[in-house]
CSV table of N, CA and C in Angstrom, one decimal:
chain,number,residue,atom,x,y,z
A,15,UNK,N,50.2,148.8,217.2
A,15,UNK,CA,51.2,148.7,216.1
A,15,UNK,C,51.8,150.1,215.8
A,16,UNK,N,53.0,150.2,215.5
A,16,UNK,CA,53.8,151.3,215.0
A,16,UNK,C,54.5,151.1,213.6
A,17,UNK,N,54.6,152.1,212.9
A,17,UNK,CA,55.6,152.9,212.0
A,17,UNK,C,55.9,153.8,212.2
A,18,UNK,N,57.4,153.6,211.7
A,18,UNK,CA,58.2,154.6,212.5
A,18,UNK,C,59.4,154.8,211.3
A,19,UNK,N,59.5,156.4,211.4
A,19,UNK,CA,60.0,157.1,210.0
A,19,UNK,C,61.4,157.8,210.2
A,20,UNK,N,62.4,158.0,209.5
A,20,UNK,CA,63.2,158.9,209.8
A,20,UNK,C,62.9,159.5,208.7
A,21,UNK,N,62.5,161.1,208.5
A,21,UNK,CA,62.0,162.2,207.3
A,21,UNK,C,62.8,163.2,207.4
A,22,UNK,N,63.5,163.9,206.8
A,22,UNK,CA,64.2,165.0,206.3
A,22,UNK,C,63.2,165.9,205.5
A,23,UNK,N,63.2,167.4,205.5
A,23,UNK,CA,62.4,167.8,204.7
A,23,UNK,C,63.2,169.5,204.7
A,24,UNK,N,63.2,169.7,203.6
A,24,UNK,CA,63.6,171.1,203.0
A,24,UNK,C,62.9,171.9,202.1
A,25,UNK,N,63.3,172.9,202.0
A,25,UNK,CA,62.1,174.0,201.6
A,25,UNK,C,62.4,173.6,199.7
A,26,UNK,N,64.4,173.5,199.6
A,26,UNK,CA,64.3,173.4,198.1
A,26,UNK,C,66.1,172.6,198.2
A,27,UNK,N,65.7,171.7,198.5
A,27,UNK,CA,66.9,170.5,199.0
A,27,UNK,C,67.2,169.8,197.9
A,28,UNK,N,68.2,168.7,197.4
A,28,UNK,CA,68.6,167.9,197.1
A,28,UNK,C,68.4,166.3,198.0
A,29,UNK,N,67.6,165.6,197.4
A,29,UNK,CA,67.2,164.6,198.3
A,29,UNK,C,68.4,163.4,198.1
A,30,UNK,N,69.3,163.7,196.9
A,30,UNK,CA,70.3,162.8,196.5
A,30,UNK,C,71.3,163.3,197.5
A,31,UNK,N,71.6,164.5,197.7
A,31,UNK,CA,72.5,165.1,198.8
A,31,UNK,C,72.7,164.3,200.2
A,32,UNK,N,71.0,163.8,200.7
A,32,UNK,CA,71.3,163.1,201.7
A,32,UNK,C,71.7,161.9,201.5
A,33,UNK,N,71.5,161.6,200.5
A,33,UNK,CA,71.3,160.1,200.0
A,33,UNK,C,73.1,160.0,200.2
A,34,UNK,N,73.9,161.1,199.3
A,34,UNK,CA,75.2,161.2,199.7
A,34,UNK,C,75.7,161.0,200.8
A,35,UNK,N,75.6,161.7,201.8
A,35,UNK,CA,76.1,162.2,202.7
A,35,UNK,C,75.8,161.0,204.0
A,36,UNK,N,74.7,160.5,204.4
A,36,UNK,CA,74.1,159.3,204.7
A,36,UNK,C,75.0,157.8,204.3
A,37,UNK,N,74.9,157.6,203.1
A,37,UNK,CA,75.2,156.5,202.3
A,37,UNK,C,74.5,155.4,202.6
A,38,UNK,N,73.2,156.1,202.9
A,38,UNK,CA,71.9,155.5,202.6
A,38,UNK,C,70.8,156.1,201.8
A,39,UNK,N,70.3,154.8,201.1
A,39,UNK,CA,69.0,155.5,199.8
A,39,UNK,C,67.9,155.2,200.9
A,40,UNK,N,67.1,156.6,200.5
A,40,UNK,CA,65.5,156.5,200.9
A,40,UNK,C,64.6,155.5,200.3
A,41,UNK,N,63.6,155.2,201.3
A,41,UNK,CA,62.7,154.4,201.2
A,41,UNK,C,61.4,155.3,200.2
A,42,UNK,N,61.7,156.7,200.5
A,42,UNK,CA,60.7,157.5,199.2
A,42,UNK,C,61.7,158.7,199.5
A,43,UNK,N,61.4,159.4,198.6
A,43,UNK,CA,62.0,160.9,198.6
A,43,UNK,C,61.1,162.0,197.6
A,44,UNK,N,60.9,163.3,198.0
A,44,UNK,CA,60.1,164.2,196.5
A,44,UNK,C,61.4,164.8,196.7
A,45,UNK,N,61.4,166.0,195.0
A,45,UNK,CA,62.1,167.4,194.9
A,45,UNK,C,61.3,168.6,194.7
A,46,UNK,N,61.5,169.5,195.5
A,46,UNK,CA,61.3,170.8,195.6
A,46,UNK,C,60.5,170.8,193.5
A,47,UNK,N,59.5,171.0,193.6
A,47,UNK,CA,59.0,171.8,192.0
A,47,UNK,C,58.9,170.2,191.1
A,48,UNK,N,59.3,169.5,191.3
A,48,UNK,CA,58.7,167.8,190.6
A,48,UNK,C,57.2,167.5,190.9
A,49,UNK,N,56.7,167.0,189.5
A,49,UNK,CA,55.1,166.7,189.9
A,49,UNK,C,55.3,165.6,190.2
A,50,UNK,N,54.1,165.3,191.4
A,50,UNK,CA,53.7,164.1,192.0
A,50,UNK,C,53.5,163.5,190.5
A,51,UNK,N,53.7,161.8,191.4
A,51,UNK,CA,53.1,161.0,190.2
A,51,UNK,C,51.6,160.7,190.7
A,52,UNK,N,51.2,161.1,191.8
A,52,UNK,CA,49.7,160.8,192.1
A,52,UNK,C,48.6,162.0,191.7
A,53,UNK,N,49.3,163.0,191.7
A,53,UNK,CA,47.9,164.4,191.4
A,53,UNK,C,48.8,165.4,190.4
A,54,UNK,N,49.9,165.2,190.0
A,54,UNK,CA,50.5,166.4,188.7
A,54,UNK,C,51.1,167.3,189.6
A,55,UNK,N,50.6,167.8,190.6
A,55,UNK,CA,50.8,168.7,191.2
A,55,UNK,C,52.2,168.6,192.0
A,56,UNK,N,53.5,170.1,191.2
A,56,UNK,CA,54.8,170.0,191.7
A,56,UNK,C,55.0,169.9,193.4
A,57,UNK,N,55.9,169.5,193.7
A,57,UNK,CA,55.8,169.3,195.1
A,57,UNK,C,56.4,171.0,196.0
A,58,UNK,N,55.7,171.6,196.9
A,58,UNK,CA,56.4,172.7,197.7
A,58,UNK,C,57.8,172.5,198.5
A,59,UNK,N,58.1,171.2,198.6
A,59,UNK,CA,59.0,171.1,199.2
A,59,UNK,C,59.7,170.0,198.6
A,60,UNK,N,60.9,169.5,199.4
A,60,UNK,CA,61.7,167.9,199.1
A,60,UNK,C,62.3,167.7,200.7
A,61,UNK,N,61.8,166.3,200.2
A,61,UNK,CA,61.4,164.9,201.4
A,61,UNK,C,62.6,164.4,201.2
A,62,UNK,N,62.9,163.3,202.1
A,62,UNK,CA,63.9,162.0,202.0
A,62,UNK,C,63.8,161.4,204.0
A,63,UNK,N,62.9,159.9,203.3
A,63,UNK,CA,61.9,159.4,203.8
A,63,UNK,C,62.7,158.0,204.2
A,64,UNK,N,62.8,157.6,205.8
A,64,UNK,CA,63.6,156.2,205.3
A,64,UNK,C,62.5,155.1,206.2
A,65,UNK,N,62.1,154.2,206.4
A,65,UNK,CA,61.4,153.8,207.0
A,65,UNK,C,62.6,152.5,207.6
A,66,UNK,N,61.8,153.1,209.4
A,66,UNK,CA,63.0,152.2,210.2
A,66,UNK,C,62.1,150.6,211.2
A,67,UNK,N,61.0,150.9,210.6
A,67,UNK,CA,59.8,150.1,211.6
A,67,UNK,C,58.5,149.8,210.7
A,68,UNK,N,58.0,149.0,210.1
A,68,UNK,CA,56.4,149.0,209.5
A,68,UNK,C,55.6,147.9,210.4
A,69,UNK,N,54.7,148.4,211.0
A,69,UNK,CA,53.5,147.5,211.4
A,69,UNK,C,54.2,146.5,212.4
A,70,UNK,N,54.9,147.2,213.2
A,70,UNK,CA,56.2,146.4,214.6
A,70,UNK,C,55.0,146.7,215.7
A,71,UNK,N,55.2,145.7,216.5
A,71,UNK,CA,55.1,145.6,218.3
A,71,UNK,C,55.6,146.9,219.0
A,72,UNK,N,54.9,147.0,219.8
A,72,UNK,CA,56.1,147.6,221.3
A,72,UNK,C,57.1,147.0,221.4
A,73,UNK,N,57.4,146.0,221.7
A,73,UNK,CA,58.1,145.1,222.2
A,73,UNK,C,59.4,145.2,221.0
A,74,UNK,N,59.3,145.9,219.8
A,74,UNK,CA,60.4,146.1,218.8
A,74,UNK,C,60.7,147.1,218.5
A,75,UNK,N,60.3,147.8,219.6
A,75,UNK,CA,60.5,149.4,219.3
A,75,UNK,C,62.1,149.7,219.6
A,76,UNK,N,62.6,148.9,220.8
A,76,UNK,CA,64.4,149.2,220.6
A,76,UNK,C,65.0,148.8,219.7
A,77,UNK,N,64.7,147.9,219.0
A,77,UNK,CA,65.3,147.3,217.5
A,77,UNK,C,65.1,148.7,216.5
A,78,UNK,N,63.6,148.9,216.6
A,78,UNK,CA,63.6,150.0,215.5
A,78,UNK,C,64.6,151.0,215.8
A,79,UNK,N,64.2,151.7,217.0
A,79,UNK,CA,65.2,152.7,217.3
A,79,UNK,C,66.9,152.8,217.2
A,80,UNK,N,67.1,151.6,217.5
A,80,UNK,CA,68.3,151.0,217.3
A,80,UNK,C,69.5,151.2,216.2
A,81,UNK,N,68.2,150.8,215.1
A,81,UNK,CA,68.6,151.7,213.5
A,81,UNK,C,69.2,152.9,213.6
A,82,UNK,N,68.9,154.1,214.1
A,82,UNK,CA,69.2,155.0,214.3
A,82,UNK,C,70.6,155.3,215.2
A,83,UNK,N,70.6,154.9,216.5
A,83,UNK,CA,71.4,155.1,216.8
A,83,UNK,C,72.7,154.0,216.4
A,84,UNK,N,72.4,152.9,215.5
A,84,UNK,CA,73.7,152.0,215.2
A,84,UNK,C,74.2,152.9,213.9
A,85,UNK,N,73.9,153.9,213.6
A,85,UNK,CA,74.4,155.2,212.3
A,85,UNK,C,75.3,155.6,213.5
A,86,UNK,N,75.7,155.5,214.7
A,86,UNK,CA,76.3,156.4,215.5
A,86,UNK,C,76.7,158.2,215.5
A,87,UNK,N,77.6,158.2,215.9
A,87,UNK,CA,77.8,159.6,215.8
A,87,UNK,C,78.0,160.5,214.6
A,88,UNK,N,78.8,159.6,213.8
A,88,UNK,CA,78.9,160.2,212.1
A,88,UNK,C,77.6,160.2,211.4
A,89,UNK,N,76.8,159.7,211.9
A,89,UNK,CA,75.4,159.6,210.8
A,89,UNK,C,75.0,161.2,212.0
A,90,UNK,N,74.6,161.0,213.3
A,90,UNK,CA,73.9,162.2,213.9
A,90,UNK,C,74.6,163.3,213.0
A,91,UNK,N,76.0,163.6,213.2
A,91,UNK,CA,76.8,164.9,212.9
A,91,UNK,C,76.3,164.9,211.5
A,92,UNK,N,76.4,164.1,210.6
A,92,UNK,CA,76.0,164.6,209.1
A,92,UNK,C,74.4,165.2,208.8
A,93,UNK,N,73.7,164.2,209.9
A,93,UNK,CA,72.4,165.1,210.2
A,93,UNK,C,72.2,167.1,210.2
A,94,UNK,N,73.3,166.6,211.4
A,94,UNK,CA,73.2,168.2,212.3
A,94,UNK,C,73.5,168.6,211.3
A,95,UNK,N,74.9,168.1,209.9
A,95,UNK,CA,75.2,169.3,208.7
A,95,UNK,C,74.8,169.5,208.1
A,96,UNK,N,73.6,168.7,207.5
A,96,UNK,CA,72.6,168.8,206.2
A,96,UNK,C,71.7,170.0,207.3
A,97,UNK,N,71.7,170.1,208.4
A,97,UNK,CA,70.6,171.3,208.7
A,97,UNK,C,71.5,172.1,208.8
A,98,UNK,N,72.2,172.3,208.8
A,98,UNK,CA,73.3,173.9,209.2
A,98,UNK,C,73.2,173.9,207.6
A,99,UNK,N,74.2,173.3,206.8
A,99,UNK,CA,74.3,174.0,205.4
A,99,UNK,C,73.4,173.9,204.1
A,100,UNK,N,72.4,172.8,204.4
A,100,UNK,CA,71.3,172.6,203.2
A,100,UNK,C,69.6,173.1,203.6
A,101,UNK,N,69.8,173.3,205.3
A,101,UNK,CA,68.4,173.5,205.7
A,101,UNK,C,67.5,172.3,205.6
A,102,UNK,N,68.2,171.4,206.0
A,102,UNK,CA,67.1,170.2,206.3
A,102,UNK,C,67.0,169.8,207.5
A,103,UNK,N,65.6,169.6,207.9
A,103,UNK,CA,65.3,169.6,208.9
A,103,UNK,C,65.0,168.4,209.3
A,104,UNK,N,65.5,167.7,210.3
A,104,UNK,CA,65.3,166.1,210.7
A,104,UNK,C,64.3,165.9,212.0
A,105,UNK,N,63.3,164.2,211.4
A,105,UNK,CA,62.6,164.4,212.3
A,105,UNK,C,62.6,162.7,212.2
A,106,UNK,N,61.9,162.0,213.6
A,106,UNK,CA,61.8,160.6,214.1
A,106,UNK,C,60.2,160.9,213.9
A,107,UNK,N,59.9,160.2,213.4
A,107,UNK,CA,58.1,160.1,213.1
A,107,UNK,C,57.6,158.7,213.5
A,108,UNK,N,56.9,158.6,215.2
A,108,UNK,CA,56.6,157.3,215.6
A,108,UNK,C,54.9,157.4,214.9
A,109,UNK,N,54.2,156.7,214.0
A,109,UNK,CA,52.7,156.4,214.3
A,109,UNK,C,52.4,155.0,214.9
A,110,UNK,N,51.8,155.6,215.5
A,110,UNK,CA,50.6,154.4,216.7
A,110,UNK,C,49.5,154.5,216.6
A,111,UNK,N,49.4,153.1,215.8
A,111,UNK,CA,47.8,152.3,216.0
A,111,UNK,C,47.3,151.6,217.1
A,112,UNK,N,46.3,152.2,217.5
A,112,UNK,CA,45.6,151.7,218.9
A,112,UNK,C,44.6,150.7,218.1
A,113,UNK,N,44.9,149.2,218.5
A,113,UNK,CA,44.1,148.6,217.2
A,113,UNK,C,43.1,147.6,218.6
A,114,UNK,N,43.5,147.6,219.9
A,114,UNK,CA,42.6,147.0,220.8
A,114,UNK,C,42.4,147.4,221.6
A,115,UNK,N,41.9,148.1,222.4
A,115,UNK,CA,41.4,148.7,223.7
A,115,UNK,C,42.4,148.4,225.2
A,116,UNK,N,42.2,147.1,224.9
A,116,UNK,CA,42.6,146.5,225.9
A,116,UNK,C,43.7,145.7,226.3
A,117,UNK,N,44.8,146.1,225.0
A,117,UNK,CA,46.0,145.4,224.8
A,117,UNK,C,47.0,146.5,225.6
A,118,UNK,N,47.4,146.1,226.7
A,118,UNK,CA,48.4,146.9,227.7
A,118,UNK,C,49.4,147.3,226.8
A,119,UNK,N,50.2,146.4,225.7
A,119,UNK,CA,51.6,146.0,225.1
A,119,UNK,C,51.6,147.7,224.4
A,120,UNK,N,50.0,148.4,223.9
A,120,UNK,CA,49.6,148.8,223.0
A,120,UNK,C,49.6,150.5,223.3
A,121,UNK,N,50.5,150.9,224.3
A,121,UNK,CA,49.8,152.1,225.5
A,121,UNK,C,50.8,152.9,225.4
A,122,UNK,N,52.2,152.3,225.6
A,122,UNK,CA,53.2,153.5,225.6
A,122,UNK,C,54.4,153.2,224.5
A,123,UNK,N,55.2,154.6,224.6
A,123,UNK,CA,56.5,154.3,223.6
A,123,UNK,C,57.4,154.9,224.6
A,124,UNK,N,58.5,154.1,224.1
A,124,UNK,CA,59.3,154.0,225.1
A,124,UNK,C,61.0,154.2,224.3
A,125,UNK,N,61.2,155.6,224.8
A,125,UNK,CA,62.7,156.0,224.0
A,125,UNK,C,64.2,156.0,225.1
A,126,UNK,N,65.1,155.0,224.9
A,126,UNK,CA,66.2,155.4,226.2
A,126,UNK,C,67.0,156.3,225.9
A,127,UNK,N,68.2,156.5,226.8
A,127,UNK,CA,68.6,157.7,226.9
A,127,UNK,C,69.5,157.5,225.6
A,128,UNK,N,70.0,156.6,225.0
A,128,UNK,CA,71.0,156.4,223.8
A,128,UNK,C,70.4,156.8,222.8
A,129,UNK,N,69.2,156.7,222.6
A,129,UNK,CA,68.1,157.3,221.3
A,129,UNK,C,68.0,158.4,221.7
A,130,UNK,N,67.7,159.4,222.7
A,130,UNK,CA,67.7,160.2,223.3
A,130,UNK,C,68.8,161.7,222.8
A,131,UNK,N,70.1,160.7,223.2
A,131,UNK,CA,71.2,161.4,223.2
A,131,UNK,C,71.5,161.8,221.4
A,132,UNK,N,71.2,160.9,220.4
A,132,UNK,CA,71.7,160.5,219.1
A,132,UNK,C,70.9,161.6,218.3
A,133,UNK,N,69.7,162.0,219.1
A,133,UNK,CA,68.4,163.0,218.5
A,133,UNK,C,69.1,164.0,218.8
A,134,UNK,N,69.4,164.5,219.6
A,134,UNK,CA,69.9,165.5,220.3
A,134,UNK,C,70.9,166.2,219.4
A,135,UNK,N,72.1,164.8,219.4
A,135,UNK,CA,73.5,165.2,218.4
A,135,UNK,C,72.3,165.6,217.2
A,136,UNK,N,72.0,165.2,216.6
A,136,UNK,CA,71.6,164.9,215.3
A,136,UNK,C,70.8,166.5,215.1
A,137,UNK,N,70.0,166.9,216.0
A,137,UNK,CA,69.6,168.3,216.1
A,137,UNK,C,68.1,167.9,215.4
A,138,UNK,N,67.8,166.4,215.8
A,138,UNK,CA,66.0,165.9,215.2
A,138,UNK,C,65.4,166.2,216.1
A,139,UNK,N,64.0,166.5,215.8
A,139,UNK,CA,63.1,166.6,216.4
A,139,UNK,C,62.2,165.2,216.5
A,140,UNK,N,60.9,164.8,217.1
A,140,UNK,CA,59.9,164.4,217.6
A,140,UNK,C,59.2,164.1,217.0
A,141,UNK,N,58.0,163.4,216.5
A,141,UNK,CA,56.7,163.3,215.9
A,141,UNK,C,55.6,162.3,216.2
A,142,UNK,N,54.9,162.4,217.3
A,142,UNK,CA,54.1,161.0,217.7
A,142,UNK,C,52.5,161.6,217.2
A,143,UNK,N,52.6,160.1,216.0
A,143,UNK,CA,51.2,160.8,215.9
A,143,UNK,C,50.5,159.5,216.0
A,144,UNK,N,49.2,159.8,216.5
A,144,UNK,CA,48.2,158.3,217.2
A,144,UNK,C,47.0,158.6,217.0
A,145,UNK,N,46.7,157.0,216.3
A,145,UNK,CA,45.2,156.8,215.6
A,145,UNK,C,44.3,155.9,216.4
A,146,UNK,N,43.5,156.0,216.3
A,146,UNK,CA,42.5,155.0,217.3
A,146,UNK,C,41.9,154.4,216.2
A,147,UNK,N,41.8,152.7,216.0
A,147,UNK,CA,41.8,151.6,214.9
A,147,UNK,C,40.7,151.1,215.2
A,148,UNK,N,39.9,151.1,216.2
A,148,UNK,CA,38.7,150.7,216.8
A,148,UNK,C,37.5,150.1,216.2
A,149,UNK,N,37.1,149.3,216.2
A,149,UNK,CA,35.8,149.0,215.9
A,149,UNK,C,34.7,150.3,216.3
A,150,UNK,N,33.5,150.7,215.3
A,150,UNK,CA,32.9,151.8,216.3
A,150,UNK,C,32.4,151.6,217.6
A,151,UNK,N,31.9,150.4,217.4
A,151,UNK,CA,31.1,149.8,218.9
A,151,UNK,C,32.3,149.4,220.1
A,152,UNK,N,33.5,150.1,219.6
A,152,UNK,CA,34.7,150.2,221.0
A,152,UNK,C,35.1,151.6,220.9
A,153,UNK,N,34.6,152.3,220.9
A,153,UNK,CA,35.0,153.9,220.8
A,153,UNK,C,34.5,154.0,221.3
């Protein structure tokens, strides 16, 4: 299983800025010096968080990704300008649950060259992070 994120993060950003500029609202966002509502504690940075995939197949991974590049070229470029002029840094965040051993579907991710090319414009980076879901007596 995957989730899969599109995250912006700045050292002391405007998370409504993206929200502008996008003319899409996040799915979560913090601000730079706002306390969490979970521990008080102000945030060191600001987020804007959109979620493009929750608890999807392989098999829906081009749909997810798809999201992304159906923003086409004006959504990458506005990307690339929130990092040139506000310092926000953009990132594609896939996580993968290894939830069976033995589920082939379950092994790889798979990005084409049109997702490829949109990261690129966009000046985003990467993020694959993978969990093993295992029963202990399959580890």
């Amino acid at each position: 299983m995957f989730n899969v994120y599109l995250r912006l993060v700045a050292d002391d950003g405007d998370p409504e800025s993206v929200t502008r500029a996008l003319g899409i609202a996040p799915d979560e966002s913090t601000r730079h010096g706002r306390p969490s509502p979970r521990t008080g504690t102000p945030y060191g940075f600001s987020s804007w968080t959109l979620a493009l995939g929750r608890q999807v197949g392989a098999d829906r991974l081009p749909e997810v990704f798809g999201r992304l590049t159906a923003l086409g070229d004006r959504g990458a470029h506005t990307l690339r300008d929130l990092a040139r002029g506000q310092g926000w840094e953009t990132t594609l965040i896939v996580v993968q649950e290894f939830r069976d051993a033995e589920e082939p579907r379950e092994k790889g991710i798979s990005m084409d060259a049109d997702l490829i090319r949109w990261l690129a414009a966009a000046r985003a980076g990467v993020e694959v992070d993978q969990y093993l879901m295992l029963p202990p007596e399959r580890v």
